[in-house]
Coordinates of C-alpha atoms in Angstrom, one line a residue:
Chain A
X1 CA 126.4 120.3 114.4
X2 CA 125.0 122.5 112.1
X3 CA 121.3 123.5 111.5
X4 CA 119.5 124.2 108.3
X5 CA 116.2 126.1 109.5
X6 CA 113.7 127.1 106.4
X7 CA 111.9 129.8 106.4
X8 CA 108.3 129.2 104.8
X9 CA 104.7 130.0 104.7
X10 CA 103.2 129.0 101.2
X11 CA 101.8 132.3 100.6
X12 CA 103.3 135.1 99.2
X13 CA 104.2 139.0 100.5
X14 CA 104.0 137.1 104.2
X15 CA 107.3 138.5 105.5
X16 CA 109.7 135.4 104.7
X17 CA 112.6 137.4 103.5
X18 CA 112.3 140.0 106.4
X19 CA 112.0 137.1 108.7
X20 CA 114.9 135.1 107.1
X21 CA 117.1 138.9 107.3
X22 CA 116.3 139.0 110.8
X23 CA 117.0 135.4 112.3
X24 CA 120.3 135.3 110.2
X25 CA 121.7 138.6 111.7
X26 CA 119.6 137.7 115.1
X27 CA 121.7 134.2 115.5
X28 CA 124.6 136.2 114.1
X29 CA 124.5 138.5 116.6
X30 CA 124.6 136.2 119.0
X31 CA 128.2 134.8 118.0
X32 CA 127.2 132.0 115.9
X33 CA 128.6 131.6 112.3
X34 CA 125.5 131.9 110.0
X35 CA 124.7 131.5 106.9
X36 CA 121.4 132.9 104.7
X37 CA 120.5 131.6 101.3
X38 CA 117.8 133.0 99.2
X39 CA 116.1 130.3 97.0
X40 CA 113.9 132.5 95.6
X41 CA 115.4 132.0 91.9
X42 CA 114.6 135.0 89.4
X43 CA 112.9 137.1 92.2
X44 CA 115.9 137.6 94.7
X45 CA 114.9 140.0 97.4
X46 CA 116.7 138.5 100.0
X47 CA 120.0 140.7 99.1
X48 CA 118.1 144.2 98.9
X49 CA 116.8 143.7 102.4
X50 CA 120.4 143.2 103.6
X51 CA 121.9 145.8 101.8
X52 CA 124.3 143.8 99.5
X53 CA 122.3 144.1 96.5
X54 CA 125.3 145.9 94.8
X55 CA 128.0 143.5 96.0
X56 CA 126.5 140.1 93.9
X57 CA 128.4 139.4 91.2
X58 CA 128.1 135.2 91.5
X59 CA 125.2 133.5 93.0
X60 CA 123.4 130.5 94.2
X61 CA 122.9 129.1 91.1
X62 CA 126.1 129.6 89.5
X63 CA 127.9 127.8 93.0
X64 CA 125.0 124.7 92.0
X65 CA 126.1 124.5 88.1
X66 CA 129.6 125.0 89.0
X67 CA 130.2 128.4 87.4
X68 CA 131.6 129.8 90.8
X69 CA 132.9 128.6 94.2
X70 CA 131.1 128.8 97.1
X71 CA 133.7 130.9 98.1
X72 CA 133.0 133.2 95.5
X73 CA 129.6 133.7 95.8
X74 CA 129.3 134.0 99.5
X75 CA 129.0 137.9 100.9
X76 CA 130.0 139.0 103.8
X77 CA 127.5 141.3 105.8
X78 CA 128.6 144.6 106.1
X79 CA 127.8 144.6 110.1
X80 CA 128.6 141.4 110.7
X81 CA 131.7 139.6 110.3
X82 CA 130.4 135.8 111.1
X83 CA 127.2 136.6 108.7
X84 CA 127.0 135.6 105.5
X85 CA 124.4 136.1 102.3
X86 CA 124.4 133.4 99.4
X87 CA 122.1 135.6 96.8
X88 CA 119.6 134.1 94.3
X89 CA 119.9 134.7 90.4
X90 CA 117.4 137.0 89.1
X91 CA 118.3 136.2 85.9
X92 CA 117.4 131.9 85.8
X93 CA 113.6 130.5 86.9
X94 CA 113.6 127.9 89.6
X95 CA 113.9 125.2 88.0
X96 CA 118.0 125.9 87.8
X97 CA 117.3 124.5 91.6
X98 CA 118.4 120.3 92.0
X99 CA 118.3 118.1 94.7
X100 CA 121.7 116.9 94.4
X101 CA 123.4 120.2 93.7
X102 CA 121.6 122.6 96.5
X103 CA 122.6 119.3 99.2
X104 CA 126.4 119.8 98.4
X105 CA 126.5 123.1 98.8
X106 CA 124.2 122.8 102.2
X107 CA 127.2 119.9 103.4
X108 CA 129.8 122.3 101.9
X109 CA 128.0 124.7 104.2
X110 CA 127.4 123.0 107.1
X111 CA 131.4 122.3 107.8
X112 CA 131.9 126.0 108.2
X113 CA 129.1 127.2 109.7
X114 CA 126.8 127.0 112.7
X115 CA 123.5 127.5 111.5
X116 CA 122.2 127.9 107.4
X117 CA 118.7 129.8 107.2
X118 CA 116.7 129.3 103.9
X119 CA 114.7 132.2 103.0
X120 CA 111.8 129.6 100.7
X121 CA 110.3 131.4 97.6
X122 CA 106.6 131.7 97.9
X123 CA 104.2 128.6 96.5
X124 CA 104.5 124.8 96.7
X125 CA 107.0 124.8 93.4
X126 CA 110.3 123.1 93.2
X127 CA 111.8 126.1 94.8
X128 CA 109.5 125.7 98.0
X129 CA 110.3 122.3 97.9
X130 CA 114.0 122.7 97.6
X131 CA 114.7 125.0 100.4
X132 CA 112.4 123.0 102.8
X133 CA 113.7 119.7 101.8
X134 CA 116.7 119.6 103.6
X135 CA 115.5 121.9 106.9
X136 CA 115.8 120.4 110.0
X137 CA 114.0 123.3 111.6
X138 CA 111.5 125.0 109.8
X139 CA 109.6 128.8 110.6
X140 CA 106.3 129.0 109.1
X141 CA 105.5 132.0 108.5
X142 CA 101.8 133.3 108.8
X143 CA 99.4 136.3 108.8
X144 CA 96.5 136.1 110.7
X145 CA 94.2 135.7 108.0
X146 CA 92.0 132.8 106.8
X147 CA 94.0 132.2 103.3
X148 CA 97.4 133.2 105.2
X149 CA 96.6 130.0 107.4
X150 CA 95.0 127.9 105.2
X151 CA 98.4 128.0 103.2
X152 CA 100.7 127.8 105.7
X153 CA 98.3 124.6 106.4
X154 CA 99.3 122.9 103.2
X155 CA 103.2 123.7 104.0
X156 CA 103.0 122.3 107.1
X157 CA 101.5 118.7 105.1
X158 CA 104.3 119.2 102.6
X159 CA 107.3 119.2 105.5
X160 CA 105.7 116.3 106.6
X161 CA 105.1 114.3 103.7
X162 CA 108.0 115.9 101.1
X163 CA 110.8 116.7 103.1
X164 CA 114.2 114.6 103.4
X165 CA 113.8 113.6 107.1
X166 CA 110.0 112.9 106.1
X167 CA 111.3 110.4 103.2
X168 CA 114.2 109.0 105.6
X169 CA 111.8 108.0 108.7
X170 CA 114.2 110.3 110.5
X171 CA 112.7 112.9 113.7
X172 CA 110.1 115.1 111.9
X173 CA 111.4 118.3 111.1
X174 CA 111.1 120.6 114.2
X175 CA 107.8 123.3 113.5
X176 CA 107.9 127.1 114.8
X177 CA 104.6 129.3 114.3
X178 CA 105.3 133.0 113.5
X179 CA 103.0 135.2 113.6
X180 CA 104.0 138.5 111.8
X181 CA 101.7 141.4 110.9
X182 CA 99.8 140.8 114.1
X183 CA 97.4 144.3 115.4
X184 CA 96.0 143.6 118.8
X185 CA 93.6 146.1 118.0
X186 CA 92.2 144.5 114.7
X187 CA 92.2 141.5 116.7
X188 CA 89.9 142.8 119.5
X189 CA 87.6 144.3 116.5
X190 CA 87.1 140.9 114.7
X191 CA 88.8 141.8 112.1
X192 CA 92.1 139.9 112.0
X193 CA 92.3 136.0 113.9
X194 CA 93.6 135.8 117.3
X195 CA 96.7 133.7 118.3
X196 CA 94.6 131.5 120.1
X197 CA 92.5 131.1 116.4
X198 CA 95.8 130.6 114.5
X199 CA 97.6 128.1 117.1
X200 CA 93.8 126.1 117.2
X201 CA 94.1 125.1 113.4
X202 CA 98.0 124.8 112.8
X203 CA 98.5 122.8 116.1
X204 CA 101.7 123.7 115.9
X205 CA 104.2 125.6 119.0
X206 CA 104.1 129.6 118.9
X207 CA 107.4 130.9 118.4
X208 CA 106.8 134.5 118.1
X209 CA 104.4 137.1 117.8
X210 CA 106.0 140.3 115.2
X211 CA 103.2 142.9 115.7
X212 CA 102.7 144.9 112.5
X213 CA 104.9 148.8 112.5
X214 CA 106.2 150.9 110.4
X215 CA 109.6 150.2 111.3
X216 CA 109.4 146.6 109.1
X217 CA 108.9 148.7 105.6
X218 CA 111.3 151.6 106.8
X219 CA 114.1 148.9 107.4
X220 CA 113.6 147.0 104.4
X221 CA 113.6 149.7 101.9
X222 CA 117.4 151.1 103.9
X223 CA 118.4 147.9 103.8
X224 CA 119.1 147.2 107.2
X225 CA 117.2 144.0 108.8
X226 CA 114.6 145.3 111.4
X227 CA 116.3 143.1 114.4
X228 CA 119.0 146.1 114.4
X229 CA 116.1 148.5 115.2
X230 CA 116.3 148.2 118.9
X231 CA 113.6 150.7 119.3
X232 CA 110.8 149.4 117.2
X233 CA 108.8 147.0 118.8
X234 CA 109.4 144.7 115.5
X235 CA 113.0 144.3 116.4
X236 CA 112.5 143.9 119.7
X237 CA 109.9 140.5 119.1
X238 CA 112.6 139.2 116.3
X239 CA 115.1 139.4 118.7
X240 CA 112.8 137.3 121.2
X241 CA 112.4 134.5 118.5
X242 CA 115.6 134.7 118.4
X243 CA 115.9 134.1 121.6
X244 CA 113.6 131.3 121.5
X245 CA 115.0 129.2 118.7
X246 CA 118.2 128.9 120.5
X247 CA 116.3 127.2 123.4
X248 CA 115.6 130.1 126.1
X249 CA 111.8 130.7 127.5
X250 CA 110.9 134.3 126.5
X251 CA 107.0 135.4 127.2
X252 CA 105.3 136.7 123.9
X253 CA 105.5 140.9 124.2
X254 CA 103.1 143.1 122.3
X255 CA 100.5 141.5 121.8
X256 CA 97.7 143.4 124.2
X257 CA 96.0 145.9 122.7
X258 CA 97.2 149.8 123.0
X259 CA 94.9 152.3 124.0
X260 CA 94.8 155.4 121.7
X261 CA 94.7 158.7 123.3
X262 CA 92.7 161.8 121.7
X263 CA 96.5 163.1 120.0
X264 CA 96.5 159.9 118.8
X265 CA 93.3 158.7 117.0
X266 CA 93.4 162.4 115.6
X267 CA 97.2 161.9 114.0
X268 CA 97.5 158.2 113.6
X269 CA 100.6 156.4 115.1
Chain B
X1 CA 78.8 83.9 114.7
X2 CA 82.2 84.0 113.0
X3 CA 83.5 85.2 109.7
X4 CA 86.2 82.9 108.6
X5 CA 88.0 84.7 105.2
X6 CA 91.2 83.2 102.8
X7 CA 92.6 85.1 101.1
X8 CA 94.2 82.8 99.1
X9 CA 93.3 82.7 94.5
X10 CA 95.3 80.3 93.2
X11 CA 95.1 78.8 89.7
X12 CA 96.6 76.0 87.6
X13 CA 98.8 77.4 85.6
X14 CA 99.4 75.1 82.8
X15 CA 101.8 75.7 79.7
X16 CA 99.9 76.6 76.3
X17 CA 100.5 73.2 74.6
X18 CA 98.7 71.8 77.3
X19 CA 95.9 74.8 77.9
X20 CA 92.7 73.7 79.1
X21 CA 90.0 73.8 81.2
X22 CA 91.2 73.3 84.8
X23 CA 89.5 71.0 86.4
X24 CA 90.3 72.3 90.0
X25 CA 90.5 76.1 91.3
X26 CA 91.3 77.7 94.1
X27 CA 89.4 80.9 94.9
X28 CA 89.1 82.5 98.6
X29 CA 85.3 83.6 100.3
X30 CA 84.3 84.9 103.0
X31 CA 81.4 82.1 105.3
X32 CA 79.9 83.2 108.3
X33 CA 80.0 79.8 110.9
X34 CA 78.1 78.8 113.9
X35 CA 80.8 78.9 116.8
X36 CA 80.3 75.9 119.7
X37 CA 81.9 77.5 122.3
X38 CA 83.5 74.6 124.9
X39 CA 83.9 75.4 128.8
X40 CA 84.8 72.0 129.8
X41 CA 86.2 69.0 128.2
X42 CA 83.7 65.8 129.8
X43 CA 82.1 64.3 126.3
X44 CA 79.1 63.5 128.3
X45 CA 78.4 67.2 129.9
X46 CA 78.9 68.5 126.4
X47 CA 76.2 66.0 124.6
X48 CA 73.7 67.0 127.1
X49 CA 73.9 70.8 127.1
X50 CA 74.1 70.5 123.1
X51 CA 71.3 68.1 123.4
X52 CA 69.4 70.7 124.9
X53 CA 70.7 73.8 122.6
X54 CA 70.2 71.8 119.3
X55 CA 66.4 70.9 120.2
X56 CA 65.7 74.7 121.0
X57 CA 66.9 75.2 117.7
X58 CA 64.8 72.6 115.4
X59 CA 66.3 71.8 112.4
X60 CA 68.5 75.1 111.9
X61 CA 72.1 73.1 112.8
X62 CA 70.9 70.0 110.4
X63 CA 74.3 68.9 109.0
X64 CA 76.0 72.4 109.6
X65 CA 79.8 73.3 109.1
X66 CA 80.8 73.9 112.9
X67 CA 83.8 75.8 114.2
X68 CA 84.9 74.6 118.3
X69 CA 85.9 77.6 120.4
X70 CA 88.6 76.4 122.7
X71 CA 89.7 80.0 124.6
X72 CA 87.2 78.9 127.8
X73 CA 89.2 75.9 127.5
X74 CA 92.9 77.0 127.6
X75 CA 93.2 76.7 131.3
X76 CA 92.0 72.9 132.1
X77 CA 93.8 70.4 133.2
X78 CA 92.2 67.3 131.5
X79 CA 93.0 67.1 127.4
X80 CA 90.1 67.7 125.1
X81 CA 89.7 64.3 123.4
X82 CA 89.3 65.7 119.3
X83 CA 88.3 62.2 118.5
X84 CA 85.7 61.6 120.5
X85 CA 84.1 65.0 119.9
X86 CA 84.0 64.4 116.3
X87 CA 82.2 60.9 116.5
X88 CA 79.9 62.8 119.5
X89 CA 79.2 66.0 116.7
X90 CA 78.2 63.8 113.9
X91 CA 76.0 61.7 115.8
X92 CA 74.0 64.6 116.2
X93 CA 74.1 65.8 112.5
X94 CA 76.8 68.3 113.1
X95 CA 79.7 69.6 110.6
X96 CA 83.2 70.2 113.1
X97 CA 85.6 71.7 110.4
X98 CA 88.0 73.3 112.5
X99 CA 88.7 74.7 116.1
X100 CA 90.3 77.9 117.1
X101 CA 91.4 79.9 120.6
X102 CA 93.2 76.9 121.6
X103 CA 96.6 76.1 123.2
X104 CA 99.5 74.6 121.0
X105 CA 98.8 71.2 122.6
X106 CA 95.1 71.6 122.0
X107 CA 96.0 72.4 118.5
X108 CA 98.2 69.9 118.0
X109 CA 95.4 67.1 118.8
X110 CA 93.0 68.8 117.1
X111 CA 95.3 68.8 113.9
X112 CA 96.0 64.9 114.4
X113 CA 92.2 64.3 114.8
X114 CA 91.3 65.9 111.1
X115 CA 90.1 69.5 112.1
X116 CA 91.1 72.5 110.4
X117 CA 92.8 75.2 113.2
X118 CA 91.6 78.4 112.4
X119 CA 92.9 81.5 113.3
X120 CA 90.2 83.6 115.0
X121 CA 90.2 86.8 116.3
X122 CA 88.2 88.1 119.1
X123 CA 87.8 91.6 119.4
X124 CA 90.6 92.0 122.0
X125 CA 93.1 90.9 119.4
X126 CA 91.6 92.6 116.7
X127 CA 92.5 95.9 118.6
X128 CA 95.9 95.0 119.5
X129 CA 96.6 93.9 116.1
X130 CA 95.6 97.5 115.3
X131 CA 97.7 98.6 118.1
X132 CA 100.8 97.1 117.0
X133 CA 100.4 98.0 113.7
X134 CA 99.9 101.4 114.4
X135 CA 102.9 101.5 116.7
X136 CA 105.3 99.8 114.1
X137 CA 104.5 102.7 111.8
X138 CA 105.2 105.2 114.3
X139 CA 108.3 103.9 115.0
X140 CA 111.8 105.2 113.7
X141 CA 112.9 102.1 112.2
X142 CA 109.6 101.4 109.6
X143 CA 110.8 101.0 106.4
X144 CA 110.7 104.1 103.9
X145 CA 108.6 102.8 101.5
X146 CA 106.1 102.5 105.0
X147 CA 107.0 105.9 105.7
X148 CA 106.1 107.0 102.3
X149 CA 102.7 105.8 102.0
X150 CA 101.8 106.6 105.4
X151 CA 102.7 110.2 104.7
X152 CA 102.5 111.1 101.0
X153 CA 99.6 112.9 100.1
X154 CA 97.4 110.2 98.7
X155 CA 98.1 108.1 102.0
X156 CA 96.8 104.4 100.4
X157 CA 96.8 101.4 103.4
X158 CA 98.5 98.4 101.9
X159 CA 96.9 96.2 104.1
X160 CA 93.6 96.3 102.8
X161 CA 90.8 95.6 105.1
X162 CA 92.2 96.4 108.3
X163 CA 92.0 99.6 110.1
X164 CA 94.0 102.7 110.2
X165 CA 95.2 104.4 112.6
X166 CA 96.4 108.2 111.9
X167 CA 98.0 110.1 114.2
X168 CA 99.2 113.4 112.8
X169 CA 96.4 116.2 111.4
X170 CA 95.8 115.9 108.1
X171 CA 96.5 119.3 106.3
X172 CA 95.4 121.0 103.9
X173 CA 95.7 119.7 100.8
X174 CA 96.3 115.9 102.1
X175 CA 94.2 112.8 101.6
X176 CA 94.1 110.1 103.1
X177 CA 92.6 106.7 102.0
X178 CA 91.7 103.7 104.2
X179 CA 91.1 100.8 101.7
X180 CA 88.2 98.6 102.5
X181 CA 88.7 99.1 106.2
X182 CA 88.3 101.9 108.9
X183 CA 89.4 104.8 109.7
X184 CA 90.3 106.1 112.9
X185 CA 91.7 109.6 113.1
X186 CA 93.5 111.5 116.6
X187 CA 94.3 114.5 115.3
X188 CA 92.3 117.3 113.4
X189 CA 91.2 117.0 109.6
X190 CA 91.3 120.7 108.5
X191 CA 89.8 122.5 105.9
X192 CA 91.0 121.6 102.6
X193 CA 91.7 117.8 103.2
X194 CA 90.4 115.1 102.5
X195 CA 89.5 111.9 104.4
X196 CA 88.3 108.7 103.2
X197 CA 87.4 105.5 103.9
X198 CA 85.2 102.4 102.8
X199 CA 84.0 101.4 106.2
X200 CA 83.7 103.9 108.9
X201 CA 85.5 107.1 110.0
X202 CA 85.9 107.8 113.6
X203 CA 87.9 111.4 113.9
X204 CA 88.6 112.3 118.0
X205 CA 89.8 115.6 117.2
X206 CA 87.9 118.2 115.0
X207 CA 86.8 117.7 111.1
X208 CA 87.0 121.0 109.2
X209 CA 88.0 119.3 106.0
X210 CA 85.8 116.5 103.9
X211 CA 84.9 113.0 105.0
X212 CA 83.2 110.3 102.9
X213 CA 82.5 107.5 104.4
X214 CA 81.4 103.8 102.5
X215 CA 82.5 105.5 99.3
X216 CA 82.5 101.5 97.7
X217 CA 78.7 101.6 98.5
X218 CA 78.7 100.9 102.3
X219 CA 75.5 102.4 103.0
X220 CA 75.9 101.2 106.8
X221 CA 79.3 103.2 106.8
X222 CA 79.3 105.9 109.4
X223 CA 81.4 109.3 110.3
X224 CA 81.5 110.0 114.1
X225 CA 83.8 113.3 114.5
X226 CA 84.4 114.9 118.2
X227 CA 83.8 118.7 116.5
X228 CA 81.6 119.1 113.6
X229 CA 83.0 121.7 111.7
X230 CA 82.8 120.0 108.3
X231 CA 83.4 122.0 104.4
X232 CA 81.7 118.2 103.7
X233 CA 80.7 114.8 104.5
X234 CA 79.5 112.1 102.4
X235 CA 78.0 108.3 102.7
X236 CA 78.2 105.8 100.2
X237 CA 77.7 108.6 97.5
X238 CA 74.7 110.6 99.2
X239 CA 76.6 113.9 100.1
X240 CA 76.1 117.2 101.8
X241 CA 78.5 120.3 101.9
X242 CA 78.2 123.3 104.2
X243 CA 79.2 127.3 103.5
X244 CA 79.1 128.5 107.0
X245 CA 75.8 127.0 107.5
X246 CA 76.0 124.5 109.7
X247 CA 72.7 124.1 111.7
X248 CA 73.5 125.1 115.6
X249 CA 72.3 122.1 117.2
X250 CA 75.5 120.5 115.1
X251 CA 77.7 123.2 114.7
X252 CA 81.0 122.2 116.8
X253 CA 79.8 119.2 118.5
X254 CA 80.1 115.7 118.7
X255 CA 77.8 114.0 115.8
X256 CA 77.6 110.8 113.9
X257 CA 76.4 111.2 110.5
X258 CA 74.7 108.2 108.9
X259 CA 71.8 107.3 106.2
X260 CA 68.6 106.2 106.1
X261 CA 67.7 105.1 103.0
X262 CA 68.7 107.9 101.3
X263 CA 68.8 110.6 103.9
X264 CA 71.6 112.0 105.0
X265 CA 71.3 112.3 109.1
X266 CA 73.7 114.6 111.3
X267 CA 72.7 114.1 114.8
X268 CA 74.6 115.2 118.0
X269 CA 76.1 112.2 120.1
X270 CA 74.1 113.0 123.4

């Protein structure tokens, strides 16, 4: 039975797409047949931080208004054979997104594949809407900072009041926390929320903790989704909520502060 | 005491040709009875302890309506003669208009004997009622449209004048409406929503959103939240907001918030 997990948070510049890149190619790697669609209509990112951005000639909406076949549109990762992207348009606005078009390409999806992750435009728009509207999982994405929260707040009442299984009476859509950007040492200073602070005013489970690096910015701008990185730490804690989403108990790494020696505070990290 | 409410407004509805007037119409109010609350069914036991109740209480009963309580009654053998308690009522200038609280036989007799069978509540049902109603939201099968209101963003309770029950946080950007009733909250209110009611609010979890409470003009309406952490709360109009000021002896504890006159209070629940 296929899943549809949406990948959300409200505000903007979060780390959606870099989370949405990562779970796809995480459950990929993991031998399940996976699917990634970007719904972010007229500000596609989602293809650049795989590294397809070259290869899109048809995309999500044209599959929706029946200017292409699904079959056309879909790409196939370059790493991965049972990974694949279905691109935004950058050239239509999000309103070329309808209920009744994006659901039969999500059933046409869910015959062939094992799990479809939807990487949600920023805001509370129709193209929010439509990407969390069919999720039966859903990431929420946050930073830990007060408006971060607060918005991811207001997504988490829109899953629950706006979403198909909300409208049905169906099982409430299934809530993961995220954490991503997270410095234990800004933390310990005050100056960024703790986990415990986040987790008190969502109330929802913790799924993963990505502490901020270098190694996020570096692997979006080669085009190669940070999970591959199996140095970085990054990588490492995207492969743990990986891990986690398919059902295993991993303990949260990184998330103690670090120490700087003399070398160094004096050269930065 | 008792408050016995109908709903019922019914009118004549007559066609044009023959417009006038009506002569009769139905409209529903709300009365607040003297109960008569029965512990056994001997005629002559209950004329003498009413003897003595009515001449404590002068002329106040004079011709009164009266409603029988029957639930002390439910488990006696002998059958409560209806008849006979009638004639014994209006020998001493008492009103019986209905009974309530009492078995289907009891009911039955009563109904053959003229009185009206009222369906009172006692605080034990009242919260079952609330209980059940409650669960059959929660449940899978409620209908959508039940779903709907319970979760759209404007949540509005159909059943006006009843209490309601929430069980899921209201987030930001959600309100949440209890119409002429109460409102009793489980899970957080946080900042940015918006909780209302016209009777009471009662939040077991913390309240880092808005609450008005008696926003028809309840002035008696109250706000009892487990942790004060409030953007706002609000009584029957008479309002105070809070930017990171909220006084320490307040400041994430448990507090009821209520007027007098028209002074806001905030005071801890110790």
């Amino acid at each position: 039975m296929a899943k549809v997990i949406v990948v959300t948070s409200g505000k903007g510049g979060v780390g959606k797409t870099t989370t949405s890149a990562s779970v796809a190619t995480g459950l990929a790697k993991r031998g399940y047949k996976t699917v990634v669609i970007d719904f972010d209509v007229g500000l596609r990112n989602l293809d650049l931080i795989m590294g397809c951005e070259r290869r899109v000639v048809y995309d999500f909406v044209n599959v929706i208004h029946g200017e292409a076949t699904l079959k056309q549109a879909l790409i196939r990762d370059k790493r991965l054979a049972n990974l694949d992207i279905l691109p935004a348009s950058q050239t239509r606005d999000k309103d070329a997104l309808f209920k009744d078009g994006v659901e039969k390409v999500l059933n046409e999806l869910r015959k062939t594949h094992d799990f479809i992750v939807c990487d949600s435009p920023a805001g509370i728009e129709t193209g929010a809407v439509m990407a969390l509207y069919f999720a039966d999982e859903a990431i929420v994405v946050t930073n830990p900072e007060v408006s971060s929260v607060r918005d991811s707040d207001r997504i988490l009442g829109i899953l629950s009041a706006k979403s198909k299984r909300a409208l049905d009476g169906d099982d409430p859509i299934k809530e993961h926390l995220l954490i991503t950007r997270y410095d234990p040492n800004r933390v310990q200073t005050g100056e960024m929320l703790s986990i415990d602070d986040i987790m008190e005013l969502l109330g929802i489970p913790l799924a993963g903790v990505i502490p901020e690096s270098q190694s996020v910015l570096t692997a979006s701008n080669s085009g190669i989704p940070v999970i591959h990185d199996e140095v970085s730490v990054s990588g490492l804690a995207y492969q743990d909520l990986v891990e986690r989403l398919l059902g295993e108990e991993v303990p949260i790494r990184f998330i103690t502060p670090v120490k700087k020696g003399l070398f160094k505070r004096l050269f930065g990290t | 005491m008792n408050s016995v409410q109908s709903n019922s407004s019914v009118t004549n509805k007559l066609s044009p040709e023959e417009e006038r007037a009506p002569a009769a119409v139905l409209k529903g109010s709300v009365f607040t009875l003297p109960i008569l609350k029965l512990s056994r069914c001997d005629l002559r036991e209950i004329e003498i302890d009413l003897t003595q109740s009515l001449s404590a209480a002068l002329d106040f009963f004079n011709h009164a309506p009266l409603v029988i309580d029957l639930a002390l009654t439910q488990e006696l053998d002998e059958a409560m003669d209806f008849i006979g308690l009638q004639a014994l009522l209006h020998k001493h200038q008492l009103v019986p208009v209905g009974v309530q609280n009492g078995t289907p036989d009891q009911i039955a007799a009563a109904r053959k004997a003229g009185f009206a069978v009222l369906t009172g509540q006692t605080i034990d049902k009242i919260i079952e009622n609330t209980a059940q109603k409650s669960h059959a939201k929660e449940s899978p099968k409620s209908t959508r449209q039940q779903r709907e209101n319970e979760r759209s963003q404007a949540v509005d309770d159909d059943h006006a004048g009843s209490t309601q029950v929430i069980h899921q946080p209201i987030r930001s950007g959600q309100r949440v409406y209890a119409r002429g009733g109460d409102l009793i909250l489980l899970a957080a209110v946080n900042a940015g929503a918006e909780v209302i009611a016209d009777g009471n609010i009662h939040i077991y979890a913390p309240l880092r959103g808005r609450a008005l409470a008696g926003v028809t003009g309840d002035m008696d309406a109250r706000i009892f939240c487990q942790c004060m952490d409030a953007e706002l709360v609000a009584i029957a109009g008479t309002y105070r907001f809070f930017e990171d000021d909220i006084p320490d002896e307040i400041n994430h504890k448990s507090v009821q918030i209520y007027l007098t006159g028209d002074q806001l209070n905030i005071r801890p629940l110790e």
